[in-house]
Amino acid sequence: MRPLVLTLSAFGPYAEEVTVDFSQLGTRGIYLITGETGAGKTTLFDGITFALYGEASGTHREPVMLRSSYAKGTVPTFVELTFQCGEKQYTVRRNPEYLRPAKRGDKLVVEKADAQLLFPDGHPPVTGTREVTKAVKALIGLDRAQFNRVAMIAQGEFLQLLLAKTEERSKIFREIFHTEPYQKLQEVLRTEAAQWKSTYESLSQKIQQHVEQVQPGPEWEEAWREAVCLEDGEMLSLLEKILQQETADLEALRKQEQTLQAEGETLSRRIGKEEAASRVRQELSAAQAQLKSWMPTWEKLQREWDTAPGQEAALQRLTEEIAVRTEQLSAYVLLEDLEKERNTVFDQMQKGAAGKAKAVQDAGNRQTEQAALRQELSQLEGLEQREALLKARRQKLASREKELGTLRELLQEERRWSHSHQAALEQYRAAAENSTHLRWAYTQLEREFLDGQAGYLAGFLQEGERCPVCGSLHHPFPAQRSESVPTREHLQEKRTAMEEAETATQTASLSAGKAQARWASARQEAERQGKALFGEVSFPTISQQMNAAAAECQDEAAQLDQLEMQLRQHRRRREEIQIHMPRLEEEIARAQASILSIEKAQSGLESKLAALNHQIQRQKASLEFSARQEAEAALTSCQQRKEAGERALYRLQADYEACRQTREAADTRIKALQEQLEEAQYDVLPDLLAQAGEHQKTLQEMQRRREALLTQQERNQHAWKALREAVRQRGEVQEKWTWIRALSNTANGTVPGKDKIMLETYVQMTWFDRILARANLRLMAMTSGRYELLRRQGAENQRSRSGLELNVLDHYEGGQRSVKTLSGGESFQASLALALGLADEMQAAAGGLRLDVLFVDEGFGSLDEEALELAIRTLSGLAEGNKLVGIISHVSGLKARIDRQIVIQKTRGGSSTVRVES
């Protein structure tokens, strides 16, 4: 990859658009990028990096910070780079996101970041910031971090790499060689080992908690304390024996409890019998006393019950009277129904009379409307004749308008040819005047030419020689030669101009004649058409006649439009009437039929009303009371007396029956209680209750002991199961933790007694050894074979990480020492060699990538003359082949040694300019 042309616009310190043509520097060798501090030397590399990857070379410069603060608002910010990759040239253009003035108004708008990559072989361009960056990575084979390490040697950064410790150097190599997966593997193993350790400790704590939950009996306490300190298997075996002993003890207690419960049940049955006999004695005394208290009530009810047959006979008589009055009440209902029906018939007759009046009125209205429509229809007769007359007038008007249109076109044609004739006549007059003027000028010039020829010939006359004009031998008065004689060429030009003017005059004369003929023909045709329309009229008045006739046609057209609109309205009205008349006749017929139907219905209602009045009079004559309310009151009185008698008889019967049943039940109860007491004993219940109390206490104590032992066994059983499972899990976890811990210690460099070399560091050591091998080739050349970089094999102490520490071998003194002991110039040489070795190794690791560009940024100020010469010689060696090395520096010694330069200068306004000196 080689940059060819770089264009920066409003980028960094460059306010305007500047272009750097790297091709002017050649294809190999070294060149100098020089300028004041802050002028923008490193910005050139920033521009290349931004064009390729969308980011500057340094991590402290964000893309949004790249717009020049010196640029005007109208100057766009962009970077364009043309570069060569292989045998092909590519162009990438990219702009960052920045604020710019809006095209309208005074506001600021955001110009979005964008990018475009152009290909040389017709391949469609790639657009978009991410897509272009991805395509550039595929072309070059490096990402931004790798490109910065390979193409740019920033001396401060590589000095930091030279003096860094293992931890710091590992971070740098991680970014360059992408060893993050090894670091992540270390973290995963460390995390997993910690998790297994935590699980093991958690299970151990859980086992201890379960051990503390075990409750051995007094006879097992000493043995249990000893077993806890032994192996897990012996502890579980002892706990199983304790559980077996507790099971045997529980079985013995269960049998004793069953014996006590059987004895208690026998005692409870005896106590129950004695308590039942005592309750029976109490119930017998209460039953005898209650029976004695009920006797007066029984005797009173017996006397009242003897009067019951007389009350039943009175109720029978009331029942018969109620039946008669209920039957009579239906006659009143029939009377009311007849009166309701009469009222309904009367209402129907009134509604019929009103309906007949409305039907008569509707029929009259429809007949009046029918007569009016017939009269209007007669007025609309003759529409077809009027439409035919209107059509004929329309045709006549169209013919008249067409003739007027033809006349108008003829008049317009006449005016056009009149104007054409006047224009042609003016051209002829001008051409004739110009021809006359040129002929006169030519005549005068010809006379002057001829006079001049006479003077010319007179100049050659000799006395005694014949004149070539007149043949005379004597020349007393020869013509004088004029100083302003026109030349033959000038005379010929005037003659040509005169002849051309005469030709133009003839042409204009012909054009004027043709225009006059066309004008006369158009005037004659227009006059003929005017006389055909208006009779004998003069030509000047034809236009006025035509305008008047056109106005009359417009008036006629307006009248015809109005008549046509009226005819359309009349036609629609006639159609409406013709449609409405049949419906109106149907409505009149329906109204007359409705009147006849109502009259027929009214006659039937009158007959029905007379019959109902006769029935009502006859029904009233057959009734006891004048109104149904009086009959209902008499019926209600009978019903109430019956209900009162029935209630009194029912209460008497119920009270008598209840008292009888109560007496019989009391007698039966007393007899049964007396029979129950025949086998009962007296005064044994207190002794039985005392025996039951003692027995209950013994049983409760037995149950308490069994429940306590059962709770203890259940707890120990749960602890035994939990301990067995926890011990099994801890064994499995311990096995996995052991080999994960060994693997984690190996990968993280924490194996006791070994160097603290992590897996990632081990991989980076391989890269580092390759880099040092390449770097030493150049360091030995720059230091005349004195220094060689070596990777330190051990750590400073057991707590420090090792593997990437760096020493220097001094071949002059014959020993190793830390690179921190090198002087400033020696450190520059070592860091430069290290940077070059890193770049070589990265190119080799990228599949033999060829990068024909290298930038070296500063660091040369610390070198003496000899060291500077060796460094330049080393860099020149790098440039062999087709590699171009750019040194970014303001050291004056380099300016004298390097001819090809890119010079950057600050302007008074603060921005910078660029020029290439080759």
Tab-separated table of N, CA and C in Angstrom, residues 216-308:
chain	number	residue	atom	x	y	z
A	216	PRO	N	-28.009	-36.462	69.391
A	216	PRO	CA	-27.827	-37.839	69.886
A	216	PRO	C	-28.343	-37.953	71.327
A	217	GLY	N	-28.754	-39.120	71.695
A	217	GLY	CA	-29.184	-39.322	73.075
A	217	GLY	C	-28.005	-39.225	74.044
A	218	PRO	N	-28.294	-39.184	75.353
A	218	PRO	CA	-27.198	-39.065	76.334
A	218	PRO	C	-26.176	-40.178	76.183
A	219	GLU	N	-26.635	-41.379	75.805
A	219	GLU	CA	-25.703	-42.494	75.713
A	219	GLU	C	-24.824	-42.415	74.468
A	220	TRP	N	-25.166	-41.507	73.486
A	220	TRP	CA	-24.399	-41.390	72.242
A	220	TRP	C	-23.598	-40.095	72.147
A	221	GLU	N	-23.719	-39.203	73.112
A	221	GLU	CA	-23.102	-37.873	72.979
A	221	GLU	C	-21.581	-37.974	72.831
A	222	GLU	N	-20.895	-38.758	73.623
A	222	GLU	CA	-19.437	-38.865	73.576
A	222	GLU	C	-18.979	-39.465	72.241
A	223	ALA	N	-19.673	-40.533	71.819
A	223	ALA	CA	-19.299	-41.180	70.556
A	223	ALA	C	-19.522	-40.240	69.358
A	224	TRP	N	-20.597	-39.446	69.426
A	224	TRP	CA	-20.886	-38.504	68.319
A	224	TRP	C	-19.834	-37.407	68.236
A	225	ARG	N	-19.400	-36.871	69.385
A	225	ARG	CA	-18.374	-35.815	69.368
A	225	ARG	C	-17.086	-36.343	68.741
A	226	GLU	N	-16.753	-37.607	68.993
A	226	GLU	CA	-15.539	-38.179	68.407
A	226	GLU	C	-15.721	-38.435	66.900
A	227	ALA	N	-16.929	-38.883	66.490
A	227	ALA	CA	-17.166	-39.222	65.077
A	227	ALA	C	-17.153	-37.986	64.190
A	228	VAL	N	-17.542	-36.841	64.748
A	228	VAL	CA	-17.555	-35.593	63.954
A	228	VAL	C	-16.173	-35.267	63.453
A	229	CYS	N	-15.144	-35.595	64.207
A	229	CYS	CA	-13.760	-35.290	63.833
A	229	CYS	C	-13.169	-36.331	62.891
A	230	LEU	N	-13.887	-37.421	62.607
A	230	LEU	CA	-13.367	-38.480	61.753
A	230	LEU	C	-13.796	-38.256	60.301
A	231	GLU	N	-13.598	-39.277	59.459
A	231	GLU	CA	-13.990	-39.198	58.067
A	231	GLU	C	-15.511	-39.123	57.938
A	232	ASP	N	-15.964	-38.628	56.763
A	232	ASP	CA	-17.400	-38.464	56.545
A	232	ASP	C	-18.115	-39.808	56.619
A	233	GLY	N	-17.505	-40.896	56.127
A	233	GLY	CA	-18.167	-42.201	56.139
A	233	GLY	C	-18.392	-42.719	57.543
A	234	GLU	N	-17.410	-42.592	58.447
A	234	GLU	CA	-17.572	-43.058	59.827
A	234	GLU	C	-18.631	-42.239	60.549
A	235	MET	N	-18.682	-40.927	60.277
A	235	MET	CA	-19.689	-40.079	60.926
A	235	MET	C	-21.089	-40.512	60.490
A	236	LEU	N	-21.286	-40.784	59.187
A	236	LEU	CA	-22.593	-41.209	58.703
A	236	LEU	C	-22.955	-42.592	59.250
A	237	SER	N	-21.968	-43.492	59.406
A	237	SER	CA	-22.233	-44.841	59.941
A	237	SER	C	-22.734	-44.763	61.382
A	238	LEU	N	-22.090	-43.915	62.210
A	238	LEU	CA	-22.534	-43.759	63.596
A	238	LEU	C	-23.933	-43.178	63.656
A	239	LEU	N	-24.216	-42.224	62.780
A	239	LEU	CA	-25.544	-41.614	62.776
A	239	LEU	C	-26.610	-42.637	62.393
A	240	GLU	N	-26.284	-43.576	61.520
A	240	GLU	CA	-27.231	-44.633	61.173
A	240	GLU	C	-27.518	-45.520	62.396
A	241	LYS	N	-26.487	-45.848	63.202
A	241	LYS	CA	-26.703	-46.651	64.426
A	241	LYS	C	-27.602	-45.913	65.405
A	242	ILE	N	-27.377	-44.594	65.544
A	242	ILE	CA	-28.231	-43.805	66.461
A	242	ILE	C	-29.676	-43.871	65.992
A	243	LEU	N	-29.908	-43.764	64.684
A	243	LEU	CA	-31.276	-43.807	64.161
A	243	LEU	C	-31.900	-45.181	64.414
A	244	GLN	N	-31.147	-46.249	64.267
A	244	GLN	CA	-31.682	-47.594	64.522
A	244	GLN	C	-32.084	-47.760	65.982
A	245	GLN	N	-31.259	-47.258	66.931
A	245	GLN	CA	-31.589	-47.353	68.353
A	245	GLN	C	-32.849	-46.547	68.662
A	246	GLU	N	-32.969	-45.361	68.056
A	246	GLU	CA	-34.160	-44.535	68.296
A	246	GLU	C	-35.406	-45.228	67.754
A	247	THR	N	-35.303	-45.953	66.652
A	247	THR	CA	-36.460	-46.676	66.107
A	247	THR	C	-36.907	-47.774	67.066
A	248	ALA	N	-35.955	-48.505	67.680
A	248	ALA	CA	-36.307	-49.564	68.650
A	248	ALA	C	-36.967	-48.975	69.882
A	249	ASP	N	-36.468	-47.854	70.387
A	249	ASP	CA	-37.061	-47.212	71.563
A	249	ASP	C	-38.471	-46.746	71.271
A	250	LEU	N	-38.696	-46.213	70.063
A	250	LEU	CA	-40.036	-45.748	69.701
A	250	LEU	C	-41.015	-46.915	69.640
A	251	GLU	N	-40.594	-48.076	69.190
A	251	GLU	CA	-41.482	-49.226	69.104
A	251	GLU	C	-41.891	-49.699	70.502
A	252	ALA	N	-40.953	-49.706	71.468
A	252	ALA	CA	-41.283	-50.118	72.838
A	252	ALA	C	-42.270	-49.146	73.463
A	253	LEU	N	-42.067	-47.850	73.271
A	253	LEU	CA	-42.985	-46.847	73.819
A	253	LEU	C	-44.360	-46.972	73.182
A	254	ARG	N	-44.414	-47.298	71.918
A	254	ARG	CA	-45.711	-47.437	71.238
A	254	ARG	C	-46.528	-48.583	71.850
A	255	LYS	N	-45.861	-49.709	72.127
A	255	LYS	CA	-46.583	-50.846	72.727
A	255	LYS	C	-47.103	-50.502	74.119
A	256	GLN	N	-46.281	-49.848	74.941
A	256	GLN	CA	-46.733	-49.444	76.286
A	256	GLN	C	-47.918	-48.491	76.188
A	257	GLU	N	-47.899	-47.587	75.222
A	257	GLU	CA	-48.990	-46.613	75.067
A	257	GLU	C	-50.274	-47.322	74.661
A	258	GLN	N	-50.179	-48.352	73.815
A	258	GLN	CA	-51.379	-49.092	73.401
A	258	GLN	C	-52.029	-49.786	74.606
A	259	THR	N	-51.196	-50.368	75.511
A	259	THR	CA	-51.736	-51.038	76.711
A	259	THR	C	-52.474	-50.045	77.592
A	260	LEU	N	-51.869	-48.885	77.815
A	260	LEU	CA	-52.517	-47.861	78.644
A	260	LEU	C	-53.804	-47.365	78.008
A	261	GLN	N	-53.833	-47.213	76.691
A	261	GLN	CA	-55.045	-46.730	76.026
A	261	GLN	C	-56.170	-47.742	76.176
A	262	ALA	N	-55.882	-49.069	76.109
A	262	ALA	CA	-56.932	-50.079	76.282
A	262	ALA	C	-57.513	-50.029	77.693
A	263	GLU	N	-56.636	-49.894	78.694
A	263	GLU	CA	-57.136	-49.787	80.077
A	263	GLU	C	-57.969	-48.514	80.245
A	264	GLY	N	-57.572	-47.442	79.643
A	264	GLY	CA	-58.323	-46.196	79.768
A	264	GLY	C	-59.673	-46.290	79.126
A	265	GLU	N	-59.779	-47.007	77.999
A	265	GLU	CA	-61.075	-47.130	77.329
A	265	GLU	C	-62.061	-47.911	78.213
A	266	THR	N	-61.581	-48.965	78.891
A	266	THR	CA	-62.469	-49.748	79.792
A	266	THR	C	-62.971	-48.876	80.936
A	267	LEU	N	-62.106	-48.127	81.528
A	267	LEU	CA	-62.486	-47.242	82.624
A	267	LEU	C	-63.441	-46.164	82.147
A	268	SER	N	-63.227	-45.660	80.916
A	268	SER	CA	-64.108	-44.614	80.388
A	268	SER	C	-65.511	-45.139	80.172
A	269	ARG	N	-65.636	-46.424	79.750
A	269	ARG	CA	-66.972	-46.974	79.533
A	269	ARG	C	-67.727	-47.081	80.860
A	270	ARG	N	-67.059	-47.506	81.957
A	270	ARG	CA	-67.723	-47.599	83.270
A	270	ARG	C	-68.160	-46.225	83.755
A	271	ILE	N	-67.318	-45.243	83.573
A	271	ILE	CA	-67.668	-43.873	84.004
A	271	ILE	C	-68.850	-43.365	83.196
A	272	GLY	N	-68.885	-43.711	81.909
A	272	GLY	CA	-69.984	-43.251	81.066
A	272	GLY	C	-71.312	-43.816	81.533
A	273	LYS	N	-71.333	-45.095	81.936
A	273	LYS	CA	-72.575	-45.684	82.393
A	273	LYS	C	-73.070	-45.014	83.663
A	274	GLU	N	-72.187	-44.770	84.625
A	274	GLU	CA	-72.580	-44.139	85.875
A	274	GLU	C	-73.039	-42.707	85.660
A	275	GLU	N	-72.398	-41.976	84.771
A	275	GLU	CA	-72.830	-40.602	84.489
A	275	GLU	C	-74.182	-40.596	83.811
A	276	ALA	N	-74.464	-41.584	82.955
A	276	ALA	CA	-75.763	-41.662	82.286
A	276	ALA	C	-76.864	-41.940	83.291
A	277	ALA	N	-76.642	-42.823	84.296
A	277	ALA	CA	-77.655	-43.122	85.316
A	277	ALA	C	-77.970	-41.891	86.138
A	278	SER	N	-76.998	-41.087	86.448
A	278	SER	CA	-77.226	-39.863	87.219
A	278	SER	C	-78.076	-38.882	86.424
A	279	ARG	N	-77.801	-38.774	85.090
A	279	ARG	CA	-78.604	-37.859	84.274
A	279	ARG	C	-80.053	-38.361	84.167
A	280	VAL	N	-80.257	-39.705	84.145
A	280	VAL	CA	-81.610	-40.262	84.042
A	280	VAL	C	-82.429	-39.916	85.285
A	281	ARG	N	-81.853	-40.007	86.480
A	281	ARG	CA	-82.557	-39.663	87.715
A	281	ARG	C	-83.028	-38.215	87.665
A	282	GLN	N	-82.133	-37.326	87.184
A	282	GLN	CA	-82.494	-35.910	87.115
A	282	GLN	C	-83.613	-35.689	86.104
A	283	GLU	N	-83.555	-36.370	84.964
A	283	GLU	CA	-84.594	-36.205	83.951
A	283	GLU	C	-85.936	-36.751	84.452
A	284	LEU	N	-85.949	-37.855	85.247
A	284	LEU	CA	-87.188	-38.432	85.757
A	284	LEU	C	-87.878	-37.464	86.705
A	285	SER	N	-87.169	-36.847	87.603
A	285	SER	CA	-87.760	-35.877	88.535
A	285	SER	C	-88.340	-34.700	87.770
A	286	ALA	N	-87.621	-34.206	86.757
A	286	ALA	CA	-88.096	-33.057	85.980
A	286	ALA	C	-89.338	-33.417	85.200
A	287	ALA	N	-89.415	-34.651	84.626
A	287	ALA	CA	-90.570	-35.060	83.830
A	287	ALA	C	-91.808	-35.200	84.704
A	288	GLN	N	-91.694	-35.740	85.893
A	288	GLN	CA	-92.843	-35.890	86.796
A	288	GLN	C	-93.361	-34.520	87.229
A	289	ALA	N	-92.493	-33.582	87.506
A	289	ALA	CA	-92.909	-32.245	87.919
A	289	ALA	C	-93.612	-31.522	86.779
A	290	GLN	N	-93.113	-31.673	85.545
A	290	GLN	CA	-93.712	-30.983	84.397
A	290	GLN	C	-95.106	-31.539	84.117
A	291	LEU	N	-95.277	-32.889	84.239
A	291	LEU	CA	-96.586	-33.499	84.000
A	291	LEU	C	-97.626	-32.976	84.989
A	292	LYS	N	-97.247	-32.786	86.209
A	292	LYS	CA	-98.160	-32.268	87.233
A	292	LYS	C	-98.569	-30.838	86.922
A	293	SER	N	-97.672	-30.029	86.377
A	293	SER	CA	-97.988	-28.621	86.094
A	293	SER	C	-98.900	-28.484	84.873
A	294	TRP	N	-98.967	-29.472	83.952
A	294	TRP	CA	-99.792	-29.379	82.734
A	294	TRP	C	-101.248	-29.834	82.957
A	295	MET	N	-101.612	-30.430	84.043
A	295	MET	CA	-102.946	-31.006	84.256
A	295	MET	C	-104.053	-29.948	84.184
A	296	PRO	N	-104.022	-28.753	84.818
A	296	PRO	CA	-105.102	-27.746	84.699
A	296	PRO	C	-105.346	-27.334	83.241
A	297	THR	N	-104.326	-27.180	82.462
A	297	THR	CA	-104.493	-26.775	81.055
A	297	THR	C	-105.203	-27.876	80.282
A	298	TRP	N	-104.897	-29.123	80.587
A	298	TRP	CA	-105.521	-30.231	79.883
A	298	TRP	C	-107.019	-30.302	80.184
A	299	GLU	N	-107.380	-30.093	81.419
A	299	GLU	CA	-108.797	-30.151	81.805
A	299	GLU	C	-109.575	-29.029	81.120
A	300	LYS	N	-109.035	-27.798	80.980
A	300	LYS	CA	-109.716	-26.676	80.344
A	300	LYS	C	-109.918	-26.974	78.855
A	301	LEU	N	-108.918	-27.465	78.161
A	301	LEU	CA	-109.027	-27.787	76.732
A	301	LEU	C	-110.037	-28.904	76.494
A	302	GLN	N	-110.184	-29.818	77.445
A	302	GLN	CA	-111.146	-30.911	77.295
A	302	GLN	C	-112.567	-30.362	77.286
A	303	ARG	N	-112.860	-29.352	78.129
A	303	ARG	CA	-114.194	-28.756	78.183
A	303	ARG	C	-114.467	-27.983	76.877
A	304	GLU	N	-113.497	-27.226	76.358
A	304	GLU	CA	-113.697	-26.465	75.125
A	304	GLU	C	-113.864	-27.388	73.922
A	305	TRP	N	-113.221	-28.503	73.898
A	305	TRP	CA	-113.291	-29.412	72.771
A	305	TRP	C	-114.698	-30.013	72.632
A	306	ASP	N	-115.475	-30.096	73.739
A	306	ASP	CA	-116.835	-30.649	73.685
A	306	ASP	C	-117.766	-29.750	72.881
A	307	THR	N	-117.483	-28.409	72.676
A	307	THR	CA	-118.340	-27.465	71.929
A	307	THR	C	-117.975	-27.440	70.430
A	308	ALA	N	-117.089	-28.189	69.950
A	308	ALA	CA	-116.598	-28.133	68.559
A	308	ALA	C	-117.670	-28.487	67.540
